[in-house]
Amino acid sequence: MLTTDAYRMFVEGTALREEIPSLLSGVDPARPETTEAASRSIREAFDRAPFPPALRAELTTAYEQFVTRHRVGFSAVRSSSTAEDLEGASFAGLQETYLNVTGIEAILEAVKR
C-alpha cells in the first residue's frame, strides 16, 4: 500500500512542486474551462515526470518482496482516498483500478495514472 508519503516524495522529487502552482495560477473560478485546462495540464505533467530514484527503489524492493512472498505474477493497482472509509462516504473504488498488472514498470505506470 502506498501512502500520501509516496505522493509527497513523487512531487517533491520532481519538477511538479514548482509546476503545479504555476499551472494553477491561470485558473479563474468564474471560467470553468480554465480549471479543466489546468487539470489536464497537471495530469500530463504527472505522466511526464519520472519517478524519483529513491521512490523507484523503494517501490521496486516492495514489489519484488511481494512477488516472492506471495508467488504471484499479477497485481492490482487501485486508487484510494484518505476519506473513503468515513461514515457517510460512498465513493470507495470509484477512481481507477488496474487489474493483472505485471512487472515493476507496469506497476509504476499504473501508480502514476
PDB file of N, CA and C in Angstrom:
ATOM      1  N   MET A   1       0.838  -1.165   0.000  1.00  0.00           N
ATOM      2  CA  MET A   1       0.000   0.000   0.000  1.00  0.00           C
ATOM      3  C   MET A   1       0.894   1.243   0.000  1.00  0.00           C
ATOM      4  N   LEU A   2       0.565   2.159  -0.878  1.00  0.00           N
ATOM      5  CA  LEU A   2       1.273   3.441  -0.909  1.00  0.00           C
ATOM      6  C   LEU A   2       0.478   4.452  -0.098  1.00  0.00           C
ATOM      7  N   THR A   3       1.181   5.275   0.604  1.00  0.00           N
ATOM      8  CA  THR A   3       0.525   6.296   1.418  1.00  0.00           C
ATOM      9  C   THR A   3       0.734   7.665   0.787  1.00  0.00           C
ATOM     10  N   THR A   4       0.197   8.670   1.445  1.00  0.00           N
ATOM     11  CA  THR A   4       0.395  10.031   0.961  1.00  0.00           C
ATOM     12  C   THR A   4       1.868  10.427   1.013  1.00  0.00           C
ATOM     13  N   ASP A   5       2.655   9.727   1.818  1.00  0.00           N
ATOM     14  CA  ASP A   5       4.099   9.997   1.848  1.00  0.00           C
ATOM     15  C   ASP A   5       4.729   9.721   0.485  1.00  0.00           C
ATOM     16  N   ALA A   6       4.284   8.664  -0.193  1.00  0.00           N
ATOM     17  CA  ALA A   6       4.811   8.348  -1.525  1.00  0.00           C
ATOM     18  C   ALA A   6       4.438   9.452  -2.509  1.00  0.00           C
ATOM     19  N   TYR A   7       3.223   9.957  -2.401  1.00  0.00           N
ATOM     20  CA  TYR A   7       2.802  11.073  -3.252  1.00  0.00           C
ATOM     21  C   TYR A   7       3.711  12.283  -3.022  1.00  0.00           C
ATOM     22  N   ARG A   8       3.944  12.597  -1.764  1.00  0.00           N
ATOM     23  CA  ARG A   8       4.815  13.737  -1.437  1.00  0.00           C
ATOM     24  C   ARG A   8       6.223  13.528  -1.975  1.00  0.00           C
ATOM     25  N   MET A   9       6.744  12.307  -1.830  1.00  0.00           N
ATOM     26  CA  MET A   9       8.086  12.008  -2.358  1.00  0.00           C
ATOM     27  C   MET A   9       8.127  12.220  -3.866  1.00  0.00           C
ATOM     28  N   PHE A  10       7.060  11.831  -4.547  1.00  0.00           N
ATOM     29  CA  PHE A  10       7.000  11.983  -6.000  1.00  0.00           C
ATOM     30  C   PHE A  10       6.997  13.463  -6.378  1.00  0.00           C
ATOM     31  N   VAL A  11       6.114  14.224  -5.764  1.00  0.00           N
ATOM     32  CA  VAL A  11       6.000  15.651  -6.091  1.00  0.00           C
ATOM     33  C   VAL A  11       7.269  16.407  -5.704  1.00  0.00           C
ATOM     34  N   GLU A  12       7.785  16.140  -4.504  1.00  0.00           N
ATOM     35  CA  GLU A  12       8.983  16.842  -4.035  1.00  0.00           C
ATOM     36  C   GLU A  12      10.226  16.451  -4.832  1.00  0.00           C
ATOM     37  N   GLY A  13      10.247  15.238  -5.369  1.00  0.00           N
ATOM     38  CA  GLY A  13      11.423  14.754  -6.081  1.00  0.00           C
ATOM     39  C   GLY A  13      11.412  15.030  -7.566  1.00  0.00           C
ATOM     40  N   THR A  14      10.431  15.796  -8.027  1.00  0.00           N
ATOM     41  CA  THR A  14      10.321  16.133  -9.447  1.00  0.00           C
ATOM     42  C   THR A  14      10.079  17.635  -9.586  1.00  0.00           C
ATOM     43  N   ALA A  15       9.910  18.069 -10.813  1.00  0.00           N
ATOM     44  CA  ALA A  15       9.625  19.482 -11.065  1.00  0.00           C
ATOM     45  C   ALA A  15       8.174  19.838 -10.741  1.00  0.00           C
ATOM     46  N   LEU A  16       7.384  18.858 -10.369  1.00  0.00           N
ATOM     47  CA  LEU A  16       5.965  19.104 -10.102  1.00  0.00           C
ATOM     48  C   LEU A  16       5.740  20.107  -8.978  1.00  0.00           C
ATOM     49  N   ARG A  17       6.642  20.138  -8.030  1.00  0.00           N
ATOM     50  CA  ARG A  17       6.480  21.060  -6.897  1.00  0.00           C
ATOM     51  C   ARG A  17       6.355  22.507  -7.377  1.00  0.00           C
ATOM     52  N   GLU A  18       7.112  22.859  -8.393  1.00  0.00           N
ATOM     53  CA  GLU A  18       7.039  24.209  -8.941  1.00  0.00           C
ATOM     54  C   GLU A  18       6.000  24.306 -10.052  1.00  0.00           C
ATOM     55  N   GLU A  19       5.833  23.224 -10.798  1.00  0.00           N
ATOM     56  CA  GLU A  19       4.959  23.253 -11.969  1.00  0.00           C
ATOM     57  C   GLU A  19       3.478  23.354 -11.598  1.00  0.00           C
ATOM     58  N   ILE A  20       3.050  22.634 -10.582  1.00  0.00           N
ATOM     59  CA  ILE A  20       1.629  22.633 -10.223  1.00  0.00           C
ATOM     60  C   ILE A  20       1.133  24.033  -9.837  1.00  0.00           C
ATOM     61  N   PRO A  21       1.795  24.757  -8.931  1.00  0.00           N
ATOM     62  CA  PRO A  21       1.314  26.111  -8.615  1.00  0.00           C
ATOM     63  C   PRO A  21       1.295  27.026  -9.842  1.00  0.00           C
ATOM     64  N   SER A  22       2.276  26.861 -10.710  1.00  0.00           N
ATOM     65  CA  SER A  22       2.314  27.669 -11.922  1.00  0.00           C
ATOM     66  C   SER A  22       1.098  27.383 -12.805  1.00  0.00           C
ATOM     67  N   LEU A  23       0.767  26.111 -12.956  1.00  0.00           N
ATOM     68  CA  LEU A  23      -0.388  25.741 -13.775  1.00  0.00           C
ATOM     69  C   LEU A  23      -1.698  26.203 -13.144  1.00  0.00           C
ATOM     70  N   LEU A  24      -1.761  26.209 -11.830  1.00  0.00           N
ATOM     71  CA  LEU A  24      -2.979  26.642 -11.139  1.00  0.00           C
ATOM     72  C   LEU A  24      -3.148  28.160 -11.138  1.00  0.00           C
ATOM     73  N   SER A  25      -2.079  28.882 -11.375  1.00  0.00           N
ATOM     74  CA  SER A  25      -2.155  30.347 -11.317  1.00  0.00           C
ATOM     75  C   SER A  25      -3.074  30.928 -12.385  1.00  0.00           C
ATOM     76  N   GLY A  26      -3.315  30.190 -13.450  1.00  0.00           N
ATOM     77  CA  GLY A  26      -4.184  30.690 -14.515  1.00  0.00           C
ATOM     78  C   GLY A  26      -5.646  30.316 -14.347  1.00  0.00           C
ATOM     79  N   VAL A  27      -5.994  29.694 -13.236  1.00  0.00           N
ATOM     80  CA  VAL A  27      -7.379  29.273 -13.024  1.00  0.00           C
ATOM     81  C   VAL A  27      -8.223  30.461 -12.584  1.00  0.00           C
ATOM     82  N   ASP A  28      -9.335  30.643 -13.275  1.00  0.00           N
ATOM     83  CA  ASP A  28     -10.314  31.666 -12.927  1.00  0.00           C
ATOM     84  C   ASP A  28     -11.599  30.931 -12.545  1.00  0.00           C
ATOM     85  N   PRO A  29     -12.000  30.968 -11.267  1.00  0.00           N
ATOM     86  CA  PRO A  29     -13.193  30.227 -10.834  1.00  0.00           C
ATOM     87  C   PRO A  29     -14.453  30.575 -11.629  1.00  0.00           C
ATOM     88  N   ALA A  30     -14.495  31.747 -12.204  1.00  0.00           N
ATOM     89  CA  ALA A  30     -15.663  32.148 -12.992  1.00  0.00           C
ATOM     90  C   ALA A  30     -15.644  31.525 -14.388  1.00  0.00           C
ATOM     91  N   ARG A  31     -14.517  30.910 -14.753  1.00  0.00           N
ATOM     92  CA  ARG A  31     -14.384  30.298 -16.084  1.00  0.00           C
ATOM     93  C   ARG A  31     -13.984  28.830 -15.916  1.00  0.00           C
ATOM     94  N   PRO A  32     -14.964  27.922 -15.868  1.00  0.00           N
ATOM     95  CA  PRO A  32     -14.682  26.500 -15.636  1.00  0.00           C
ATOM     96  C   PRO A  32     -13.685  25.900 -16.623  1.00  0.00           C
ATOM     97  N   GLU A  33     -13.635  26.421 -17.824  1.00  0.00           N
ATOM     98  CA  GLU A  33     -12.691  25.874 -18.810  1.00  0.00           C
ATOM     99  C   GLU A  33     -11.238  26.062 -18.376  1.00  0.00           C
ATOM    100  N   THR A  34     -10.966  27.072 -17.544  1.00  0.00           N
ATOM    101  CA  THR A  34      -9.590  27.253 -17.064  1.00  0.00           C
ATOM    102  C   THR A  34      -9.228  26.171 -16.043  1.00  0.00           C
ATOM    103  N   THR A  35     -10.214  25.763 -15.255  1.00  0.00           N
ATOM    104  CA  THR A  35      -9.987  24.661 -14.309  1.00  0.00           C
ATOM    105  C   THR A  35      -9.747  23.364 -15.068  1.00  0.00           C
ATOM    106  N   GLU A  36     -10.548  23.125 -16.100  1.00  0.00           N
ATOM    107  CA  GLU A  36     -10.380  21.919 -16.917  1.00  0.00           C
ATOM    108  C   GLU A  36      -9.012  21.897 -17.587  1.00  0.00           C
ATOM    109  N   ALA A  37      -8.595  23.028 -18.125  1.00  0.00           N
ATOM    110  CA  ALA A  37      -7.292  23.101 -18.797  1.00  0.00           C
ATOM    111  C   ALA A  37      -6.153  22.868 -17.807  1.00  0.00           C
ATOM    112  N   ALA A  38      -6.246  23.471 -16.629  1.00  0.00           N
ATOM    113  CA  ALA A  38      -5.204  23.281 -15.617  1.00  0.00           C
ATOM    114  C   ALA A  38      -5.167  21.830 -15.157  1.00  0.00           C
ATOM    115  N   SER A  39      -6.327  21.232 -14.959  1.00  0.00           N
ATOM    116  CA  SER A  39      -6.388  19.822 -14.544  1.00  0.00           C
ATOM    117  C   SER A  39      -5.735  18.924 -15.581  1.00  0.00           C
ATOM    118  N   ARG A  40      -6.042  19.156 -16.835  1.00  0.00           N
ATOM    119  CA  ARG A  40      -5.453  18.377 -17.932  1.00  0.00           C
ATOM    120  C   ARG A  40      -3.935  18.546 -17.951  1.00  0.00           C
ATOM    121  N   SER A  41      -3.476  19.770 -17.801  1.00  0.00           N
ATOM    122  CA  SER A  41      -2.035  20.051 -17.819  1.00  0.00           C
ATOM    123  C   SER A  41      -1.320  19.402 -16.638  1.00  0.00           C
ATOM    124  N   ILE A  42      -1.948  19.415 -15.478  1.00  0.00           N
ATOM    125  CA  ILE A  42      -1.344  18.781 -14.294  1.00  0.00           C
ATOM    126  C   ILE A  42      -1.269  17.274 -14.498  1.00  0.00           C
ATOM    127  N   ARG A  43      -2.337  16.696 -15.032  1.00  0.00           N
ATOM    128  CA  ARG A  43      -2.320  15.244 -15.313  1.00  0.00           C
ATOM    129  C   ARG A  43      -1.181  14.903 -16.280  1.00  0.00           C
ATOM    130  N   GLU A  44      -1.019  15.697 -17.324  1.00  0.00           N
ATOM    131  CA  GLU A  44       0.057  15.475 -18.295  1.00  0.00           C
ATOM    132  C   GLU A  44       1.427  15.638 -17.645  1.00  0.00           C
ATOM    133  N   ALA A  45       1.556  16.577 -16.730  1.00  0.00           N
ATOM    134  CA  ALA A  45       2.830  16.781 -16.028  1.00  0.00           C
ATOM    135  C   ALA A  45       3.179  15.554 -15.186  1.00  0.00           C
ATOM    136  N   PHE A  46       2.188  14.978 -14.517  1.00  0.00           N
ATOM    137  CA  PHE A  46       2.425  13.741 -13.756  1.00  0.00           C
ATOM    138  C   PHE A  46       2.856  12.612 -14.688  1.00  0.00           C
ATOM    139  N   ASP A  47       2.194  12.508 -15.833  1.00  0.00           N
ATOM    140  CA  ASP A  47       2.538  11.452 -16.792  1.00  0.00           C
ATOM    141  C   ASP A  47       3.976  11.580 -17.280  1.00  0.00           C
ATOM    142  N   ARG A  48       4.438  12.797 -17.475  1.00  0.00           N
ATOM    143  CA  ARG A  48       5.804  13.041 -17.981  1.00  0.00           C
ATOM    144  C   ARG A  48       6.879  12.879 -16.917  1.00  0.00           C
ATOM    145  N   ALA A  49       6.520  13.116 -15.683  1.00  0.00           N
ATOM    146  CA  ALA A  49       7.517  13.136 -14.603  1.00  0.00           C
ATOM    147  C   ALA A  49       8.072  11.735 -14.344  1.00  0.00           C
ATOM    148  N   PRO A  50       9.389  11.613 -14.279  1.00  0.00           N
ATOM    149  CA  PRO A  50       9.979  10.310 -13.943  1.00  0.00           C
ATOM    150  C   PRO A  50       9.889  10.076 -12.434  1.00  0.00           C
ATOM    151  N   PHE A  51       9.847   8.809 -12.047  1.00  0.00           N
ATOM    152  CA  PHE A  51       9.864   8.504 -10.622  1.00  0.00           C
ATOM    153  C   PHE A  51      11.203   8.925 -10.035  1.00  0.00           C
ATOM    154  N   PRO A  52      11.208   9.631  -8.910  1.00  0.00           N
ATOM    155  CA  PRO A  52      12.469   9.936  -8.234  1.00  0.00           C
ATOM    156  C   PRO A  52      13.179   8.617  -7.894  1.00  0.00           C
ATOM    157  N   PRO A  53      14.497   8.564  -8.041  1.00  0.00           N
ATOM    158  CA  PRO A  53      15.237   7.314  -7.820  1.00  0.00           C
ATOM    159  C   PRO A  53      14.967   6.647  -6.471  1.00  0.00           C
ATOM    160  N   ALA A  54      14.890   7.411  -5.397  1.00  0.00           N
ATOM    161  CA  ALA A  54      14.666   6.813  -4.072  1.00  0.00           C
ATOM    162  C   ALA A  54      13.290   6.155  -3.990  1.00  0.00           C
ATOM    163  N   LEU A  55      12.278   6.809  -4.531  1.00  0.00           N
ATOM    164  CA  LEU A  55      10.928   6.251  -4.512  1.00  0.00           C
ATOM    165  C   LEU A  55      10.853   5.024  -5.416  1.00  0.00           C
ATOM    166  N   ARG A  56      11.462   5.104  -6.587  1.00  0.00           N
ATOM    167  CA  ARG A  56      11.501   3.961  -7.509  1.00  0.00           C
ATOM    168  C   ARG A  56      12.151   2.755  -6.822  1.00  0.00           C
ATOM    169  N   ALA A  57      13.247   2.988  -6.127  1.00  0.00           N
ATOM    170  CA  ALA A  57      13.953   1.897  -5.445  1.00  0.00           C
ATOM    171  C   ALA A  57      13.077   1.275  -4.360  1.00  0.00           C
ATOM    172  N   GLU A  58      12.401   2.111  -3.577  1.00  0.00           N
ATOM    173  CA  GLU A  58      11.526   1.590  -2.520  1.00  0.00           C
ATOM    174  C   GLU A  58      10.386   0.761  -3.096  1.00  0.00           C
ATOM    175  N   LEU A  59       9.768   1.263  -4.157  1.00  0.00           N
ATOM    176  CA  LEU A  59       8.658   0.538  -4.764  1.00  0.00           C
ATOM    177  C   LEU A  59       9.127  -0.757  -5.410  1.00  0.00           C
ATOM    178  N   THR A  60      10.285  -0.721  -6.036  1.00  0.00           N
ATOM    179  CA  THR A  60      10.832  -1.928  -6.665  1.00  0.00           C
ATOM    180  C   THR A  60      11.102  -2.998  -5.619  1.00  0.00           C
ATOM    181  N   THR A  61      11.731  -2.618  -4.523  1.00  0.00           N
ATOM    182  CA  THR A  61      12.018  -3.568  -3.447  1.00  0.00           C
ATOM    183  C   THR A  61      10.727  -4.150  -2.880  1.00  0.00           C
ATOM    184  N   ALA A  62       9.760  -3.303  -2.616  1.00  0.00           N
ATOM    185  CA  ALA A  62       8.483  -3.771  -2.054  1.00  0.00           C
ATOM    186  C   ALA A  62       7.777  -4.711  -3.025  1.00  0.00           C
ATOM    187  N   TYR A  63       7.791  -4.370  -4.307  1.00  0.00           N
ATOM    188  CA  TYR A  63       7.143  -5.223  -5.308  1.00  0.00           C
ATOM    189  C   TYR A  63       7.837  -6.581  -5.396  1.00  0.00           C
ATOM    190  N   GLU A  64       9.149  -6.577  -5.432  1.00  0.00           N
ATOM    191  CA  GLU A  64       9.898  -7.838  -5.512  1.00  0.00           C
ATOM    192  C   GLU A  64       9.639  -8.709  -4.283  1.00  0.00           C
ATOM    193  N   GLN A  65       9.583  -8.103  -3.115  1.00  0.00           N
ATOM    194  CA  GLN A  65       9.290  -8.860  -1.893  1.00  0.00           C
ATOM    195  C   GLN A  65       7.876  -9.436  -1.932  1.00  0.00           C
ATOM    196  N   PHE A  66       6.942  -8.652  -2.418  1.00  0.00           N
ATOM    197  CA  PHE A  66       5.556  -9.108  -2.521  1.00  0.00           C
ATOM    198  C   PHE A  66       5.449 -10.304  -3.460  1.00  0.00           C
ATOM    199  N   VAL A  67       6.056 -10.194  -4.633  1.00  0.00           N
ATOM    200  CA  VAL A  67       6.003 -11.278  -5.622  1.00  0.00           C
ATOM    201  C   VAL A  67       6.654 -12.540  -5.070  1.00  0.00           C
ATOM    202  N   THR A  68       7.785 -12.394  -4.412  1.00  0.00           N
ATOM    203  CA  THR A  68       8.487 -13.548  -3.844  1.00  0.00           C
ATOM    204  C   THR A  68       7.674 -14.190  -2.722  1.00  0.00           C
ATOM    205  N   ARG A  69       7.153 -13.372  -1.831  1.00  0.00           N
ATOM    206  CA  ARG A  69       6.415 -13.881  -0.671  1.00  0.00           C
ATOM    207  C   ARG A  69       5.113 -14.567  -1.080  1.00  0.00           C
ATOM    208  N   HIS A  70       4.409 -13.975  -2.041  1.00  0.00           N
ATOM    209  CA  HIS A  70       3.083 -14.489  -2.385  1.00  0.00           C
ATOM    210  C   HIS A  70       3.068 -15.347  -3.649  1.00  0.00           C
ATOM    211  N   ARG A  71       4.207 -15.435  -4.318  1.00  0.00           N
ATOM    212  CA  ARG A  71       4.338 -16.246  -5.536  1.00  0.00           C
ATOM    213  C   ARG A  71       3.242 -15.930  -6.548  1.00  0.00           C
ATOM    214  N   VAL A  72       3.092 -14.657  -6.807  1.00  0.00           N
ATOM    215  CA  VAL A  72       2.108 -14.213  -7.793  1.00  0.00           C
ATOM    216  C   VAL A  72       2.811 -13.438  -8.893  1.00  0.00           C
ATOM    217  N   GLY A  73       2.226 -13.438 -10.065  1.00  0.00           N
ATOM    218  CA  GLY A  73       2.802 -12.688 -11.170  1.00  0.00           C
ATOM    219  C   GLY A  73       1.986 -11.468 -11.536  1.00  0.00           C
ATOM    220  N   PHE A  74       0.744 -11.437 -11.078  1.00  0.00           N
ATOM    221  CA  PHE A  74      -0.152 -10.341 -11.420  1.00  0.00           C
ATOM    222  C   PHE A  74      -0.530  -9.566 -10.163  1.00  0.00           C
ATOM    223  N   SER A  75      -0.733  -8.276 -10.338  1.00  0.00           N
ATOM    224  CA  SER A  75      -1.131  -7.425  -9.218  1.00  0.00           C
ATOM    225  C   SER A  75      -2.297  -6.550  -9.648  1.00  0.00           C
ATOM    226  N   ALA A  76      -2.954  -5.969  -8.683  1.00  0.00           N
ATOM    227  CA  ALA A  76      -3.987  -4.970  -8.932  1.00  0.00           C
ATOM    228  C   ALA A  76      -3.492  -3.660  -8.338  1.00  0.00           C
ATOM    229  N   VAL A  77      -3.700  -2.593  -9.072  1.00  0.00           N
ATOM    230  CA  VAL A  77      -3.349  -1.256  -8.587  1.00  0.00           C
ATOM    231  C   VAL A  77      -4.643  -0.460  -8.599  1.00  0.00           C
ATOM    232  N   ARG A  78      -5.026   0.021  -7.436  1.00  0.00           N
ATOM    233  CA  ARG A  78      -6.249   0.813  -7.385  1.00  0.00           C
ATOM    234  C   ARG A  78      -6.044   2.058  -6.544  1.00  0.00           C
ATOM    235  N   SER A  79      -6.745   3.077  -6.932  1.00  0.00           N
ATOM    236  CA  SER A  79      -6.653   4.330  -6.199  1.00  0.00           C
ATOM    237  C   SER A  79      -7.491   4.236  -4.935  1.00  0.00           C
ATOM    238  N   SER A  80      -7.228   5.152  -4.058  1.00  0.00           N
ATOM    239  CA  SER A  80      -7.935   5.187  -2.798  1.00  0.00           C
ATOM    240  C   SER A  80      -7.961   6.628  -2.322  1.00  0.00           C
ATOM    241  N   SER A  81      -8.664   6.853  -1.272  1.00  0.00           N
ATOM    242  CA  SER A  81      -8.751   8.182  -0.688  1.00  0.00           C
ATOM    243  C   SER A  81      -8.588   8.055   0.815  1.00  0.00           C
ATOM    244  N   THR A  82      -8.054   9.073   1.413  1.00  0.00           N
ATOM    245  CA  THR A  82      -7.899   9.038   2.867  1.00  0.00           C
ATOM    246  C   THR A  82      -9.244   9.139   3.576  1.00  0.00           C
ATOM    247  N   ALA A  83     -10.291   9.513   2.847  1.00  0.00           N
ATOM    248  CA  ALA A  83     -11.598   9.707   3.482  1.00  0.00           C
ATOM    249  C   ALA A  83     -12.648   8.706   3.017  1.00  0.00           C
ATOM    250  N   GLU A  84     -12.292   7.765   2.143  1.00  0.00           N
ATOM    251  CA  GLU A  84     -13.331   6.921   1.561  1.00  0.00           C
ATOM    252  C   GLU A  84     -13.998   5.970   2.550  1.00  0.00           C
ATOM    253  N   ASP A  85     -13.371   5.722   3.670  1.00  0.00           N
ATOM    254  CA  ASP A  85     -13.978   4.824   4.653  1.00  0.00           C
ATOM    255  C   ASP A  85     -14.692   5.562   5.785  1.00  0.00           C
ATOM    256  N   LEU A  86     -14.802   6.864   5.657  1.00  0.00           N
ATOM    257  CA  LEU A  86     -15.509   7.628   6.684  1.00  0.00           C
ATOM    258  C   LEU A  86     -17.007   7.355   6.616  1.00  0.00           C
ATOM    259  N   GLU A  87     -17.653   7.455   7.743  1.00  0.00           N
ATOM    260  CA  GLU A  87     -19.097   7.280   7.774  1.00  0.00           C
ATOM    261  C   GLU A  87     -19.738   8.324   6.862  1.00  0.00           C
ATOM    262  N   GLY A  88     -20.639   7.883   6.034  1.00  0.00           N
ATOM    263  CA  GLY A  88     -21.309   8.794   5.121  1.00  0.00           C
ATOM    264  C   GLY A  88     -20.610   8.938   3.785  1.00  0.00           C
ATOM    265  N   ALA A  89     -19.410   8.426   3.659  1.00  0.00           N
ATOM    266  CA  ALA A  89     -18.696   8.482   2.381  1.00  0.00           C
ATOM    267  C   ALA A  89     -19.080   7.250   1.568  1.00  0.00           C
ATOM    268  N   SER A  90     -19.326   7.452   0.299  1.00  0.00           N
ATOM    269  CA  SER A  90     -19.748   6.317  -0.526  1.00  0.00           C
ATOM    270  C   SER A  90     -19.025   6.308  -1.863  1.00  0.00           C
ATOM    271  N   PHE A  91     -17.736   6.625  -1.843  1.00  0.00           N
ATOM    272  CA  PHE A  91     -17.023   6.680  -3.112  1.00  0.00           C
ATOM    273  C   PHE A  91     -15.847   5.722  -3.186  1.00  0.00           C
ATOM    274  N   ALA A  92     -15.818   4.721  -2.308  1.00  0.00           N
ATOM    275  CA  ALA A  92     -14.733   3.736  -2.342  1.00  0.00           C
ATOM    276  C   ALA A  92     -14.716   3.036  -3.693  1.00  0.00           C
ATOM    277  N   GLY A  93     -13.543   2.975  -4.305  1.00  0.00           N
ATOM    278  CA  GLY A  93     -13.378   2.272  -5.573  1.00  0.00           C
ATOM    279  C   GLY A  93     -13.874   3.018  -6.790  1.00  0.00           C
ATOM    280  N   LEU A  94     -14.281   4.250  -6.645  1.00  0.00           N
ATOM    281  CA  LEU A  94     -14.813   4.992  -7.786  1.00  0.00           C
ATOM    282  C   LEU A  94     -13.731   5.597  -8.669  1.00  0.00           C
ATOM    283  N   GLN A  95     -12.511   5.559  -8.240  1.00  0.00           N
ATOM    284  CA  GLN A  95     -11.436   6.137  -9.036  1.00  0.00           C
ATOM    285  C   GLN A  95     -11.003   5.136 -10.099  1.00  0.00           C
ATOM    286  N   GLU A  96      -9.742   4.785 -10.128  1.00  0.00           N
ATOM    287  CA  GLU A  96      -9.230   3.869 -11.146  1.00  0.00           C
ATOM    288  C   GLU A  96      -8.766   2.565 -10.522  1.00  0.00           C
ATOM    289  N   THR A  97      -8.956   1.481 -11.243  1.00  0.00           N
ATOM    290  CA  THR A  97      -8.451   0.179 -10.848  1.00  0.00           C
ATOM    291  C   THR A  97      -7.805  -0.461 -12.062  1.00  0.00           C
ATOM    292  N   TYR A  98      -6.596  -0.962 -11.892  1.00  0.00           N
ATOM    293  CA  TYR A  98      -5.870  -1.648 -12.963  1.00  0.00           C
ATOM    294  C   TYR A  98      -5.611  -3.071 -12.496  1.00  0.00           C
ATOM    295  N   LEU A  99      -6.132  -4.038 -13.242  1.00  0.00           N
ATOM    296  CA  LEU A  99      -6.010  -5.444 -12.874  1.00  0.00           C
ATOM    297  C   LEU A  99      -4.972  -6.142 -13.741  1.00  0.00           C
ATOM    298  N   ASN A 100      -4.439  -7.246 -13.221  1.00  0.00           N
ATOM    299  CA  ASN A 100      -3.483  -8.080 -13.950  1.00  0.00           C
ATOM    300  C   ASN A 100      -2.255  -7.294 -14.406  1.00  0.00           C
ATOM    301  N   VAL A 101      -1.765  -6.443 -13.546  1.00  0.00           N
ATOM    302  CA  VAL A 101      -0.573  -5.645 -13.835  1.00  0.00           C
ATOM    303  C   VAL A 101       0.643  -6.517 -13.529  1.00  0.00           C
ATOM    304  N   THR A 102       1.560  -6.595 -14.489  1.00  0.00           N
ATOM    305  CA  THR A 102       2.719  -7.476 -14.349  1.00  0.00           C
ATOM    306  C   THR A 102       4.009  -6.692 -14.520  1.00  0.00           C
ATOM    307  N   GLY A 103       4.927  -6.841 -13.587  1.00  0.00           N
ATOM    308  CA  GLY A 103       6.245  -6.221 -13.684  1.00  0.00           C
ATOM    309  C   GLY A 103       6.289  -4.838 -13.075  1.00  0.00           C
ATOM    310  N   ILE A 104       7.461  -4.482 -12.612  1.00  0.00           N
ATOM    311  CA  ILE A 104       7.614  -3.209 -11.901  1.00  0.00           C
ATOM    312  C   ILE A 104       7.339  -2.006 -12.792  1.00  0.00           C
ATOM    313  N   GLU A 105       7.732  -2.042 -14.051  1.00  0.00           N
ATOM    314  CA  GLU A 105       7.481  -0.885 -14.922  1.00  0.00           C
ATOM    315  C   GLU A 105       5.983  -0.646 -15.095  1.00  0.00           C
ATOM    316  N   ALA A 106       5.222  -1.719 -15.282  1.00  0.00           N
ATOM    317  CA  ALA A 106       3.769  -1.588 -15.415  1.00  0.00           C
ATOM    318  C   ALA A 106       3.143  -1.117 -14.105  1.00  0.00           C
ATOM    319  N   ILE A 107       3.680  -1.592 -12.986  1.00  0.00           N
ATOM    320  CA  ILE A 107       3.193  -1.145 -11.675  1.00  0.00           C
ATOM    321  C   ILE A 107       3.418   0.359 -11.531  1.00  0.00           C
ATOM    322  N   LEU A 108       4.615   0.820 -11.854  1.00  0.00           N
ATOM    323  CA  LEU A 108       4.936   2.244 -11.718  1.00  0.00           C
ATOM    324  C   LEU A 108       4.031   3.098 -12.605  1.00  0.00           C
ATOM    325  N   GLU A 109       3.786   2.659 -13.833  1.00  0.00           N
ATOM    326  CA  GLU A 109       2.907   3.419 -14.727  1.00  0.00           C
ATOM    327  C   GLU A 109       1.479   3.450 -14.192  1.00  0.00           C
ATOM    328  N   ALA A 110       1.002   2.332 -13.672  1.00  0.00           N
ATOM    329  CA  ALA A 110      -0.349   2.291 -13.111  1.00  0.00           C
ATOM    330  C   ALA A 110      -0.459   3.196 -11.886  1.00  0.00           C
ATOM    331  N   VAL A 111       0.577   3.230 -11.075  1.00  0.00           N
ATOM    332  CA  VAL A 111       0.582   4.101  -9.897  1.00  0.00           C
ATOM    333  C   VAL A 111       0.487   5.563 -10.331  1.00  0.00           C
ATOM    334  N   LYS A 112       1.217   5.947 -11.363  1.00  0.00           N
ATOM    335  CA  LYS A 112       1.164   7.341 -11.822  1.00  0.00           C
ATOM    336  C   LYS A 112      -0.207   7.710 -12.369  1.00  0.00           C
ATOM    337  N   ARG A 113      -0.869   6.785 -13.013  1.00  0.00           N
ATOM    338  CA  ARG A 113      -2.192   7.067 -13.586  1.00  0.00           C
ATOM    339  C   ARG A 113      -3.215   7.179 -12.478  1.00  0.00           C
TER     340      ARG A 113
END
